[in-house]
């Protein structure tokens, strides 16, 4: 088993796969899906394509921000732990 530091540095982390998503998360997913379906019905093909690209890029931003926040929090936790020793 690799250490947590090795996993984060090598980007082979399994931390995210072990995250349990809560009921609020799934409710938000359902809300987004409903809004998407309603909006899509009002758009032409070109507009739907643009909307899909927008959503895809936004998801990429969220994934990147989540990873950076995890890494920042991990580093802050390590620094705090070292200072307490």
Coordinates of C-alpha atoms in Angstrom, one line a residue, residues 49-80:
X49 CA -24.3 21.8 -29.0
X50 CA -23.0 25.0 -27.4
X51 CA -24.8 24.2 -24.2
X52 CA -23.3 20.8 -24.0
X53 CA -19.8 22.3 -24.6
X54 CA -20.4 24.9 -21.9
X55 CA -21.5 22.1 -19.4
X56 CA -18.5 19.9 -20.3
X57 CA -16.1 22.8 -19.7
X58 CA -17.7 23.8 -16.5
X59 CA -17.5 20.2 -15.2
X60 CA -13.8 20.3 -16.0
X61 CA -13.4 23.5 -14.0
X62 CA -15.1 22.0 -11.0
X63 CA -13.0 18.8 -11.2
X64 CA -9.8 20.9 -11.4
X65 CA -10.9 23.2 -8.5
X66 CA -11.8 20.1 -6.4
X67 CA -8.4 18.5 -6.9
X68 CA -6.6 21.8 -6.1
X69 CA -8.7 22.3 -2.9
X70 CA -7.9 18.7 -1.8
X71 CA -4.2 19.2 -2.4
X72 CA -4.2 22.6 -0.6
X73 CA -6.1 21.2 2.4
X74 CA -3.8 18.2 2.5
X75 CA -0.7 20.4 2.5
X76 CA -2.1 22.7 5.2
X77 CA -2.9 19.6 7.3
X78 CA 0.6 18.3 7.0
X79 CA 2.1 21.7 7.8
X80 CA -0.1 21.9 10.9

